[in-house]
JSON list of C-alpha atoms (C1' of nucleotides) in Angstrom, two decimals:
[
{"chain": "A", "resi": 27, "resn": "MET", "atom": "CA", "xyz": [0.33, -0.04, 0.48]},
{"chain": "A", "resi": 28, "resn": "GLY", "atom": "CA", "xyz": [1.48, 3.24, -0.80]},
{"chain": "A", "resi": 29, "resn": "ASN", "atom": "CA", "xyz": [-0.41, 4.48, 2.72]},
{"chain": "A", "resi": 30, "resn": "PHE", "atom": "CA", "xyz": [-1.92, 8.10, 1.45]},
{"chain": "A", "resi": 31, "resn": "SER", "atom": "CA", "xyz": [-4.28, 9.15, -1.18]},
{"chain": "A", "resi": 32, "resn": "VAL", "atom": "CA", "xyz": [-3.24, 12.28, -4.02]},
{"chain": "A", "resi": 33, "resn": "VAL", "atom": "CA", "xyz": [-4.39, 13.60, -6.66]},
{"chain": "A", "resi": 34, "resn": "VAL", "atom": "CA", "xyz": [-2.05, 14.10, -9.61]},
{"chain": "A", "resi": 35, "resn": "LEU", "atom": "CA", "xyz": [-2.77, 16.62, -12.01]},
{"chain": "A", "resi": 36, "resn": "ASP", "atom": "CA", "xyz": [-1.11, 18.25, -15.66]},
{"chain": "A", "resi": 37, "resn": "PHE", "atom": "CA", "xyz": [-2.59, 21.63, -17.00]},
{"chain": "A", "resi": 38, "resn": "GLU", "atom": "CA", "xyz": [-2.10, 22.35, -20.82]},
{"chain": "A", "resi": 39, "resn": "THR", "atom": "CA", "xyz": [-1.65, 26.07, -20.80]},
{"chain": "A", "resi": 40, "resn": "THR", "atom": "CA", "xyz": [-1.70, 29.13, -23.24]},
{"chain": "A", "resi": 41, "resn": "GLY", "atom": "CA", "xyz": [2.53, 29.44, -22.70]},
{"chain": "A", "resi": 42, "resn": "LEU", "atom": "CA", "xyz": [4.89, 29.54, -19.72]},
{"chain": "A", "resi": 43, "resn": "SER", "atom": "CA", "xyz": [3.40, 31.81, -17.70]},
{"chain": "A", "resi": 44, "resn": "PRO", "atom": "CA", "xyz": [0.53, 33.09, -16.39]},
{"chain": "A", "resi": 45, "resn": "ASP", "atom": "CA", "xyz": [1.91, 36.18, -14.73]},
{"chain": "A", "resi": 46, "resn": "CYS", "atom": "CA", "xyz": [2.30, 37.14, -18.57]},
{"chain": "A", "resi": 47, "resn": "GLY", "atom": "CA", "xyz": [-1.34, 36.52, -18.93]},
{"chain": "A", "resi": 48, "resn": "ASP", "atom": "CA", "xyz": [-0.90, 32.65, -20.62]},
{"chain": "A", "resi": 49, "resn": "ARG", "atom": "CA", "xyz": [-4.45, 30.75, -19.15]},
{"chain": "A", "resi": 50, "resn": "ALA", "atom": "CA", "xyz": [-4.88, 27.21, -18.97]},
{"chain": "A", "resi": 51, "resn": "ILE", "atom": "CA", "xyz": [-6.52, 24.62, -21.78]},
{"chain": "A", "resi": 52, "resn": "GLU", "atom": "CA", "xyz": [-6.90, 21.61, -20.62]},
{"chain": "A", "resi": 53, "resn": "VAL", "atom": "CA", "xyz": [-6.62, 19.82, -17.12]},
{"chain": "A", "resi": 54, "resn": "GLY", "atom": "CA", "xyz": [-5.82, 16.44, -16.61]},
{"chain": "A", "resi": 55, "resn": "ALA", "atom": "CA", "xyz": [-5.62, 14.63, -13.16]},
{"chain": "A", "resi": 56, "resn": "VAL", "atom": "CA", "xyz": [-5.69, 11.36, -11.62]},
{"chain": "A", "resi": 57, "resn": "LEU", "atom": "CA", "xyz": [-6.42, 9.82, -7.55]},
{"chain": "A", "resi": 58, "resn": "VAL", "atom": "CA", "xyz": [-3.73, 7.75, -6.22]},
{"chain": "A", "resi": 59, "resn": "GLN", "atom": "CA", "xyz": [-5.07, 5.28, -3.76]},
{"chain": "A", "resi": 60, "resn": "GLY", "atom": "CA", "xyz": [-2.27, 2.79, -2.62]},
{"chain": "A", "resi": 61, "resn": "ASN", "atom": "CA", "xyz": [-0.62, 1.98, -6.00]},
{"chain": "A", "resi": 62, "resn": "ARG", "atom": "CA", "xyz": [-3.53, 2.38, -7.77]},
{"chain": "A", "resi": 63, "resn": "ILE", "atom": "CA", "xyz": [-5.42, 5.34, -9.98]},
{"chain": "A", "resi": 64, "resn": "THR", "atom": "CA", "xyz": [-8.67, 4.77, -8.89]},
{"chain": "A", "resi": 65, "resn": "ASP", "atom": "CA", "xyz": [-10.62, 7.92, -9.91]},
{"chain": "A", "resi": 66, "resn": "ARG", "atom": "CA", "xyz": [-10.02, 10.26, -13.48]},
{"chain": "A", "resi": 67, "resn": "PHE", "atom": "CA", "xyz": [-10.54, 13.79, -14.56]},
{"chain": "A", "resi": 68, "resn": "GLN", "atom": "CA", "xyz": [-10.04, 15.61, -17.48]},
{"chain": "A", "resi": 69, "resn": "SER", "atom": "CA", "xyz": [-11.42, 18.72, -19.31]},
{"chain": "A", "resi": 70, "resn": "LEU", "atom": "CA", "xyz": [-10.31, 21.16, -21.95]},
{"chain": "A", "resi": 71, "resn": "MET", "atom": "CA", "xyz": [-11.55, 24.93, -21.72]},
{"chain": "A", "resi": 72, "resn": "ASN", "atom": "CA", "xyz": [-12.04, 27.99, -23.10]},
{"chain": "A", "resi": 73, "resn": "PRO", "atom": "CA", "xyz": [-9.30, 30.14, -21.84]},
{"chain": "A", "resi": 74, "resn": "GLY", "atom": "CA", "xyz": [-11.62, 33.13, -23.82]},
{"chain": "A", "resi": 75, "resn": "MET", "atom": "CA", "xyz": [-8.15, 33.57, -25.75]},
{"chain": "A", "resi": 76, "resn": "ARG", "atom": "CA", "xyz": [-6.54, 32.15, -29.47]},
{"chain": "A", "resi": 77, "resn": "VAL", "atom": "CA", "xyz": [-3.81, 29.75, -28.57]},
{"chain": "A", "resi": 78, "resn": "SER", "atom": "CA", "xyz": [-0.43, 29.68, -30.62]},
{"chain": "A", "resi": 79, "resn": "GLY", "atom": "CA", "xyz": [0.15, 27.66, -33.68]},
{"chain": "A", "resi": 80, "resn": "PHE", "atom": "CA", "xyz": [2.54, 26.84, -31.23]},
{"chain": "A", "resi": 81, "resn": "ILE", "atom": "CA", "xyz": [0.80, 25.29, -28.33]},
{"chain": "A", "resi": 82, "resn": "GLU", "atom": "CA", "xyz": [-1.78, 23.73, -31.57]},
{"chain": "A", "resi": 83, "resn": "GLN", "atom": "CA", "xyz": [1.18, 21.49, -33.09]},
{"chain": "A", "resi": 84, "resn": "TYR", "atom": "CA", "xyz": [2.46, 20.92, -29.00]},
{"chain": "A", "resi": 85, "resn": "THR", "atom": "CA", "xyz": [-0.92, 19.97, -27.89]},
{"chain": "A", "resi": 86, "resn": "GLY", "atom": "CA", "xyz": [-3.13, 18.72, -31.00]},
{"chain": "A", "resi": 87, "resn": "ILE", "atom": "CA", "xyz": [-4.91, 21.07, -28.76]},
{"chain": "A", "resi": 88, "resn": "THR", "atom": "CA", "xyz": [-6.50, 23.22, -31.71]},
{"chain": "A", "resi": 89, "resn": "ASN", "atom": "CA", "xyz": [-8.74, 26.65, -31.51]},
{"chain": "A", "resi": 90, "resn": "GLU", "atom": "CA", "xyz": [-11.07, 24.93, -33.03]},
{"chain": "A", "resi": 91, "resn": "MET", "atom": "CA", "xyz": [-11.57, 22.51, -29.59]},
{"chain": "A", "resi": 92, "resn": "LEU", "atom": "CA", "xyz": [-11.49, 25.16, -27.96]},
{"chain": "A", "resi": 93, "resn": "ARG", "atom": "CA", "xyz": [-14.28, 27.00, -28.87]},
{"chain": "A", "resi": 94, "resn": "SER", "atom": "CA", "xyz": [-16.80, 24.47, -28.31]},
{"chain": "A", "resi": 95, "resn": "ALA", "atom": "CA", "xyz": [-15.10, 23.64, -24.65]},
{"chain": "A", "resi": 96, "resn": "PRO", "atom": "CA", "xyz": [-16.85, 24.72, -21.16]},
{"chain": "A", "resi": 97, "resn": "PRO", "atom": "CA", "xyz": [-15.68, 28.22, -19.83]},
{"chain": "A", "resi": 98, "resn": "ALA", "atom": "CA", "xyz": [-12.28, 27.81, -17.70]},
{"chain": "A", "resi": 99, "resn": "ALA", "atom": "CA", "xyz": [-14.39, 29.33, -14.85]},
{"chain": "A", "resi": 100, "resn": "GLU", "atom": "CA", "xyz": [-16.79, 26.07, -15.00]},
{"chain": "A", "resi": 101, "resn": "VAL", "atom": "CA", "xyz": [-13.62, 23.40, -15.49]},
{"chain": "A", "resi": 102, "resn": "MET", "atom": "CA", "xyz": [-12.29, 25.34, -12.76]},
{"chain": "A", "resi": 103, "resn": "GLN", "atom": "CA", "xyz": [-14.83, 24.39, -10.07]},
{"chain": "A", "resi": 104, "resn": "ARG", "atom": "CA", "xyz": [-15.42, 21.29, -11.18]},
{"chain": "A", "resi": 105, "resn": "PHE", "atom": "CA", "xyz": [-12.06, 20.48, -10.71]},
{"chain": "A", "resi": 106, "resn": "ALA", "atom": "CA", "xyz": [-11.52, 21.94, -7.53]},
{"chain": "A", "resi": 107, "resn": "ALA", "atom": "CA", "xyz": [-14.89, 19.19, -5.90]},
{"chain": "A", "resi": 108, "resn": "PHE", "atom": "CA", "xyz": [-12.55, 16.34, -7.59]},
{"chain": "A", "resi": 109, "resn": "ALA", "atom": "CA", "xyz": [-9.45, 17.24, -6.02]},
{"chain": "A", "resi": 110, "resn": "GLY", "atom": "CA", "xyz": [-11.22, 17.70, -2.52]},
{"chain": "A", "resi": 111, "resn": "ARG", "atom": "CA", "xyz": [-8.30, 18.03, 0.25]},
{"chain": "A", "resi": 112, "resn": "HIS", "atom": "CA", "xyz": [-5.88, 15.98, -1.81]},
{"chain": "A", "resi": 113, "resn": "HIS", "atom": "CA", "xyz": [-2.33, 16.72, -1.67]},
{"chain": "A", "resi": 114, "resn": "LEU", "atom": "CA", "xyz": [-1.53, 17.06, -4.90]},
{"chain": "A", "resi": 115, "resn": "VAL", "atom": "CA", "xyz": [1.84, 15.57, -7.51]},
{"chain": "A", "resi": 116, "resn": "ALA", "atom": "CA", "xyz": [2.60, 17.29, -10.44]},
{"chain": "A", "resi": 117, "resn": "HIS", "atom": "CA", "xyz": [5.69, 16.83, -13.07]},
{"chain": "A", "resi": 118, "resn": "ASN", "atom": "CA", "xyz": [8.01, 20.49, -12.45]},
{"chain": "A", "resi": 119, "resn": "ALA", "atom": "CA", "xyz": [5.04, 21.33, -9.69]},
{"chain": "A", "resi": 120, "resn": "SER", "atom": "CA", "xyz": [6.27, 24.94, -9.68]},
{"chain": "A", "resi": 121, "resn": "PHE", "atom": "CA", "xyz": [4.44, 25.53, -13.35]},
{"chain": "A", "resi": 122, "resn": "ASP", "atom": "CA", "xyz": [1.31, 23.85, -12.61]},
{"chain": "A", "resi": 123, "resn": "ARG", "atom": "CA", "xyz": [1.02, 25.20, -9.15]},
{"chain": "A", "resi": 124, "resn": "ARG", "atom": "CA", "xyz": [1.14, 29.25, -10.77]},
{"chain": "A", "resi": 125, "resn": "PHE", "atom": "CA", "xyz": [-1.33, 27.66, -12.57]},
{"chain": "A", "resi": 126, "resn": "LEU", "atom": "CA", "xyz": [-3.95, 26.39, -10.57]},
{"chain": "A", "resi": 127, "resn": "ASP", "atom": "CA", "xyz": [-3.49, 29.11, -8.31]},
{"chain": "A", "resi": 128, "resn": "SER", "atom": "CA", "xyz": [-3.81, 31.98, -10.96]},
{"chain": "A", "resi": 129, "resn": "GLU", "atom": "CA", "xyz": [-7.25, 29.68, -12.13]},
{"chain": "A", "resi": 130, "resn": "LEU", "atom": "CA", "xyz": [-8.72, 29.53, -8.91]},
{"chain": "A", "resi": 131, "resn": "LYS", "atom": "CA", "xyz": [-7.89, 32.86, -7.89]},
{"chain": "A", "resi": 132, "resn": "ARG", "atom": "CA", "xyz": [-10.19, 34.25, -10.69]},
{"chain": "A", "resi": 133, "resn": "ILE", "atom": "CA", "xyz": [-13.09, 32.27, -9.50]},
{"chain": "A", "resi": 134, "resn": "SER", "atom": "CA", "xyz": [-11.99, 33.52, -5.68]},
{"chain": "A", "resi": 135, "resn": "LEU", "atom": "CA", "xyz": [-11.05, 30.11, -4.59]},
{"chain": "A", "resi": 136, "resn": "THR", "atom": "CA", "xyz": [-7.91, 29.73, -2.68]},
{"chain": "A", "resi": 137, "resn": "ARG", "atom": "CA", "xyz": [-6.40, 26.29, -2.67]},
{"chain": "A", "resi": 138, "resn": "GLN", "atom": "CA", "xyz": [-5.30, 25.22, 0.39]},
{"chain": "A", "resi": 139, "resn": "GLN", "atom": "CA", "xyz": [-3.10, 21.98, -0.48]},
{"chain": "A", "resi": 140, "resn": "GLU", "atom": "CA", "xyz": [0.48, 20.84, -0.34]},
{"chain": "A", "resi": 141, "resn": "PHE", "atom": "CA", "xyz": [2.21, 20.29, -3.29]},
{"chain": "A", "resi": 142, "resn": "ALA", "atom": "CA", "xyz": [5.01, 17.47, -4.38]},
{"chain": "A", "resi": 143, "resn": "CYS", "atom": "CA", "xyz": [7.47, 17.64, -7.20]},
{"chain": "A", "resi": 144, "resn": "SER", "atom": "CA", "xyz": [7.96, 14.65, -9.11]},
{"chain": "A", "resi": 145, "resn": "MET", "atom": "CA", "xyz": [10.40, 15.92, -10.98]},
{"chain": "A", "resi": 146, "resn": "LEU", "atom": "CA", "xyz": [12.84, 17.48, -8.09]},
{"chain": "A", "resi": 147, "resn": "LEU", "atom": "CA", "xyz": [12.35, 13.73, -6.41]},
{"chain": "A", "resi": 148, "resn": "SER", "atom": "CA", "xyz": [13.58, 11.94, -9.78]},
{"chain": "A", "resi": 149, "resn": "ARG", "atom": "CA", "xyz": [16.51, 13.95, -9.51]},
{"chain": "A", "resi": 150, "resn": "ARG", "atom": "CA", "xyz": [17.22, 12.56, -6.02]},
{"chain": "A", "resi": 151, "resn": "LEU", "atom": "CA", "xyz": [16.38, 9.56, -7.02]},
{"chain": "A", "resi": 152, "resn": "ASN", "atom": "CA", "xyz": [16.85, 8.16, -9.82]},
{"chain": "A", "resi": 153, "resn": "CYS", "atom": "CA", "xyz": [20.16, 9.82, -10.19]},
{"chain": "A", "resi": 154, "resn": "ASP", "atom": "CA", "xyz": [20.93, 7.62, -13.39]},
{"chain": "A", "resi": 155, "resn": "ALA", "atom": "CA", "xyz": [18.60, 9.19, -15.22]},
{"chain": "A", "resi": 156, "resn": "PRO", "atom": "CA", "xyz": [20.01, 10.80, -18.74]},
{"chain": "A", "resi": 157, "resn": "GLY", "atom": "CA", "xyz": [17.00, 13.33, -18.05]},
{"chain": "A", "resi": 158, "resn": "HIS", "atom": "CA", "xyz": [14.27, 14.19, -15.56]},
{"chain": "A", "resi": 159, "resn": "SER", "atom": "CA", "xyz": [11.44, 15.39, -18.48]},
{"chain": "A", "resi": 160, "resn": "LEU", "atom": "CA", "xyz": [8.63, 13.03, -18.19]},
{"chain": "A", "resi": 161, "resn": "GLU", "atom": "CA", "xyz": [9.43, 11.61, -21.19]},
{"chain": "A", "resi": 162, "resn": "ALA", "atom": "CA", "xyz": [12.76, 10.56, -20.90]},
{"chain": "A", "resi": 163, "resn": "LEU", "atom": "CA", "xyz": [11.38, 9.21, -17.18]},
{"chain": "A", "resi": 164, "resn": "VAL", "atom": "CA", "xyz": [8.63, 6.91, -18.78]},
{"chain": "A", "resi": 165, "resn": "ARG", "atom": "CA", "xyz": [11.49, 5.45, -20.95]},
{"chain": "A", "resi": 166, "resn": "TYR", "atom": "CA", "xyz": [13.86, 5.27, -18.19]},
{"chain": "A", "resi": 167, "resn": "LYS", "atom": "CA", "xyz": [11.91, 3.53, -15.79]},
{"chain": "A", "resi": 168, "resn": "LYS", "atom": "CA", "xyz": [9.61, 1.51, -18.70]},
{"chain": "A", "resi": 169, "resn": "LEU", "atom": "CA", "xyz": [6.52, 2.96, -16.83]},
{"chain": "A", "resi": 170, "resn": "THR", "atom": "CA", "xyz": [3.61, 2.42, -18.60]},
{"chain": "A", "resi": 171, "resn": "THR", "atom": "CA", "xyz": [2.41, 4.73, -21.28]},
{"chain": "A", "resi": 172, "resn": "SER", "atom": "CA", "xyz": [-0.62, 5.11, -24.07]},
{"chain": "A", "resi": 173, "resn": "GLY", "atom": "CA", "xyz": [1.87, 6.60, -26.13]},
{"chain": "A", "resi": 174, "resn": "VAL", "atom": "CA", "xyz": [0.11, 9.48, -25.78]},
{"chain": "A", "resi": 175, "resn": "PHE", "atom": "CA", "xyz": [2.50, 13.20, -24.96]},
{"chain": "A", "resi": 176, "resn": "HIS", "atom": "CA", "xyz": [1.51, 16.67, -24.29]},
{"chain": "A", "resi": 177, "resn": "ARG", "atom": "CA", "xyz": [-2.06, 15.26, -23.20]},
{"chain": "A", "resi": 178, "resn": "ALA", "atom": "CA", "xyz": [-2.82, 16.63, -19.95]},
{"chain": "A", "resi": 179, "resn": "LEU", "atom": "CA", "xyz": [-4.13, 13.84, -18.97]},
{"chain": "A", "resi": 180, "resn": "ALA", "atom": "CA", "xyz": [-2.18, 11.04, -20.65]},
{"chain": "A", "resi": 181, "resn": "ASP", "atom": "CA", "xyz": [0.74, 13.26, -19.09]},
{"chain": "A", "resi": 182, "resn": "ALA", "atom": "CA", "xyz": [-1.07, 13.28, -15.50]},
{"chain": "A", "resi": 183, "resn": "GLU", "atom": "CA", "xyz": [-1.69, 9.25, -15.89]},
{"chain": "A", "resi": 184, "resn": "MET", "atom": "CA", "xyz": [2.24, 8.76, -16.19]},
{"chain": "A", "resi": 185, "resn": "THR", "atom": "CA", "xyz": [3.47, 11.32, -13.67]},
{"chain": "A", "resi": 186, "resn": "ALA", "atom": "CA", "xyz": [1.16, 9.00, -11.24]},
{"chain": "A", "resi": 187, "resn": "HIS", "atom": "CA", "xyz": [3.24, 6.17, -12.27]},
{"chain": "A", "resi": 188, "resn": "LEU", "atom": "CA", "xyz": [6.47, 7.05, -11.91]},
{"chain": "A", "resi": 189, "resn": "TRP", "atom": "CA", "xyz": [5.31, 8.13, -8.78]},
{"chain": "A", "resi": 190, "resn": "VAL", "atom": "CA", "xyz": [3.64, 5.27, -7.51]},
{"chain": "A", "resi": 191, "resn": "ALA", "atom": "CA", "xyz": [7.44, 4.05, -8.70]},
{"chain": "A", "resi": 192, "resn": "MET", "atom": "CA", "xyz": [9.12, 5.73, -6.53]},
{"chain": "A", "resi": 193, "resn": "VAL", "atom": "CA", "xyz": [7.06, 5.54, -3.48]},
{"chain": "A", "resi": 194, "resn": "GLU", "atom": "CA", "xyz": [7.31, 1.72, -4.09]},
{"chain": "A", "resi": 195, "resn": "GLU", "atom": "CA", "xyz": [10.58, 1.72, -4.35]},
{"chain": "A", "resi": 196, "resn": "LEU", "atom": "CA", "xyz": [11.91, 4.03, -1.31]},
{"chain": "A", "resi": 197, "resn": "LYS", "atom": "CA", "xyz": [9.89, 0.77, 0.30]},
{"chain": "A", "resi": 198, "resn": "ARG", "atom": "CA", "xyz": [11.70, -1.43, -0.90]},
{"chain": "A", "resi": 199, "resn": "GLU", "atom": "CA", "xyz": [15.53, -0.48, -1.15]},
{"chain": "A", "resi": 200, "resn": "HIS", "atom": "CA", "xyz": [15.09, 1.01, 1.88]},
{"chain": "A", "resi": 201, "resn": "GLN", "atom": "CA", "xyz": [12.83, -0.87, 3.81]},
{"chain": "A", "resi": 202, "resn": "LEU", "atom": "CA", "xyz": [10.04, 1.23, 4.76]},
{"chain": "A", "resi": 203, "resn": "ARG", "atom": "CA", "xyz": [7.08, -0.09, 5.71]},
{"chain": "A", "resi": 204, "resn": "VAL", "atom": "CA", "xyz": [5.37, 3.51, 5.15]},
{"chain": "A", "resi": 205, "resn": "VAL", "atom": "CA", "xyz": [6.14, 6.64, 2.87]},
{"chain": "A", "resi": 206, "resn": "PRO", "atom": "CA", "xyz": [4.16, 9.91, 4.21]},
{"chain": "A", "resi": 207, "resn": "PHE", "atom": "CA", "xyz": [3.37, 12.32, 1.20]},
{"chain": "A", "resi": 208, "resn": "GLU", "atom": "CA", "xyz": [5.44, 14.59, 4.38]},
{"chain": "A", "resi": 209, "resn": "LEU", "atom": "CA", "xyz": [8.57, 12.15, 3.73]},
{"chain": "A", "resi": 210, "resn": "MET", "atom": "CA", "xyz": [8.02, 12.90, -0.40]},
{"chain": "A", "resi": 211, "resn": "GLN", "atom": "CA", "xyz": [8.11, 16.48, 0.45]},
{"chain": "A", "resi": 212, "resn": "ARG", "atom": "CA", "xyz": [11.09, 16.20, 2.78]},
{"chain": "A", "resi": 213, "resn": "ILE", "atom": "CA", "xyz": [13.05, 14.81, 0.02]},
{"chain": "A", "resi": 214, "resn": "MET", "atom": "CA", "xyz": [12.00, 16.99, -2.18]},
{"chain": "A", "resi": 215, "resn": "LYS", "atom": "CA", "xyz": [13.63, 19.67, -0.51]},
{"chain": "A", "resi": 216, "resn": "VAL", "atom": "CA", "xyz": [16.92, 17.92, 1.35]},
{"chain": "A", "resi": 217, "resn": "SER", "atom": "CA", "xyz": [19.84, 18.64, -0.92]},
{"chain": "A", "resi": 218, "resn": "LYS", "atom": "CA", "xyz": [20.92, 16.37, -3.79]},
{"chain": "A", "resi": 219, "resn": "LYS", "atom": "CA", "xyz": [24.67, 16.11, -1.69]},
{"chain": "A", "resi": 220, "resn": "GLY", "atom": "CA", "xyz": [22.30, 15.02, 1.37]},
{"chain": "A", "resi": 221, "resn": "VAL", "atom": "CA", "xyz": [20.57, 12.36, -0.15]},
{"chain": "A", "resi": 222, "resn": "PRO", "atom": "CA", "xyz": [22.67, 9.39, 0.63]},
{"chain": "A", "resi": 223, "resn": "GLU", "atom": "CA", "xyz": [23.22, 10.73, 4.26]},
{"chain": "A", "resi": 224, "resn": "PHE", "atom": "CA", "xyz": [19.23, 11.45, 4.65]},
{"chain": "A", "resi": 225, "resn": "LEU", "atom": "CA", "xyz": [18.00, 8.00, 3.29]},
{"chain": "A", "resi": 226, "resn": "ARG", "atom": "CA", "xyz": [20.71, 5.51, 4.85]},
{"chain": "A", "resi": 227, "resn": "ARG", "atom": "CA", "xyz": [19.40, 7.98, 8.32]},
{"chain": "A", "resi": 228, "resn": "LEU", "atom": "CA", "xyz": [16.37, 6.84, 7.50]},
{"chain": "A", "resi": 229, "resn": "ALA", "atom": "CA", "xyz": [16.69, 3.25, 6.74]},
{"chain": "A", "resi": 230, "resn": "GLN", "atom": "CA", "xyz": [17.78, 3.30, 10.13]},
{"chain": "A", "resi": 231, "resn": "GLY", "atom": "CA", "xyz": [14.77, 4.51, 11.70]},
{"chain": "B", "resi": 15, "resn": "DT", "atom": "C1'", "xyz": [9.42, 53.24, -21.93]},
{"chain": "B", "resi": 16, "resn": "DG", "atom": "C1'", "xyz": [10.53, 48.66, -23.14]},
{"chain": "B", "resi": 17, "resn": "DC", "atom": "C1'", "xyz": [11.17, 45.33, -21.20]},
{"chain": "B", "resi": 18, "resn": "DC", "atom": "C1'", "xyz": [8.91, 40.18, -19.42]},
{"chain": "B", "resi": 19, "resn": "DA", "atom": "C1'", "xyz": [8.83, 32.57, -16.74]},
{"chain": "B", "resi": 20, "resn": "DG", "atom": "C1'", "xyz": [10.29, 31.19, -12.20]},
{"chain": "B", "resi": 21, "resn": "DG", "atom": "C1'", "xyz": [13.02, 28.17, -9.54]},
{"chain": "B", "resi": 22, "resn": "DC", "atom": "C1'", "xyz": [16.18, 24.41, -9.31]},
{"chain": "B", "resi": 23, "resn": "DC", "atom": "C1'", "xyz": [21.04, 23.29, -9.71]},
{"chain": "B", "resi": 24, "resn": "DC", "atom": "C1'", "xyz": [25.78, 22.90, -11.68]},
{"chain": "B", "resi": 25, "resn": "DT", "atom": "C1'", "xyz": [29.81, 25.30, -11.78]},
{"chain": "B", "resi": 26, "resn": "DC", "atom": "C1'", "xyz": [35.53, 27.43, -14.41]},
{"chain": "B", "resi": 27, "resn": "DT", "atom": "C1'", "xyz": [30.62, 30.04, -7.31]},
{"chain": "B", "resi": 28, "resn": "DT", "atom": "C1'", "xyz": [28.66, 32.93, -3.72]},
{"chain": "B", "resi": 29, "resn": "DT", "atom": "C1'", "xyz": [29.67, 40.61, -6.24]},
{"chain": "B", "resi": 30, "resn": "DA", "atom": "C1'", "xyz": [27.47, 35.09, -12.05]},
{"chain": "B", "resi": 31, "resn": "DG", "atom": "C1'", "xyz": [25.61, 32.56, -15.71]},
{"chain": "B", "resi": 32, "resn": "DG", "atom": "C1'", "xyz": [23.70, 29.08, -18.03]},
{"chain": "B", "resi": 33, "resn": "DG", "atom": "C1'", "xyz": [21.66, 24.57, -18.52]},
{"chain": "B", "resi": 34, "resn": "DC", "atom": "C1'", "xyz": [17.19, 21.01, -17.48]},
{"chain": "B", "resi": 35, "resn": "DC", "atom": "C1'", "xyz": [12.06, 21.11, -17.03]},
{"chain": "B", "resi": 36, "resn": "DT", "atom": "C1'", "xyz": [6.81, 22.75, -17.73]},
{"chain": "B", "resi": 37, "resn": "DT", "atom": "C1'", "xyz": [3.49, 24.84, -22.26]}
]
DNA sequence: TGCCAGGCCCTCTTTAGGGCCTT
């Protein structure tokens, strides 16, 4: 058992920064309980602006598709209900956190949950990986994939598989019965050099 | 006015610069 539940999420957006006016165009999320995905959420959302040709090509999400999508406010209300009070996980979480907070603020909601970042964790736990992009890690760890990248639900599912793999490896390699979310957060924040010593002490209890 | 991401992490470091990662 993973001993706690998390919601793993991923946004597709019009660009890199909500502070520069960028908006979310799709949200995908999965509920992970123990080491299994038990629920899924996905929706396009109309950002009220046109997306660039680059984004259309990068994500496969076109202006045509977004024209008939429900407004972002409606989708974010539904997403907030799906996420509930579960802890949140994302790959390069600082990116998704900024968009989540920005979109929630537009509907007068405030995030209450903590975030953990699968990329920061991977940099500490998969030191031999050739890279820590989601795509590189999926190949490196031979994770389950639909073959689709840069769509919100597919990326959220792959991130969830990566998260579960890291939790399970920690338990196996360090003789841990449980790996709480808070421990994942602590590992994420340990300096990279300090990780071996941190894990050694962890295994000793 | 004109510009515009932001944070982590390494190193030829800390009075800095550049690559990685997200779209």
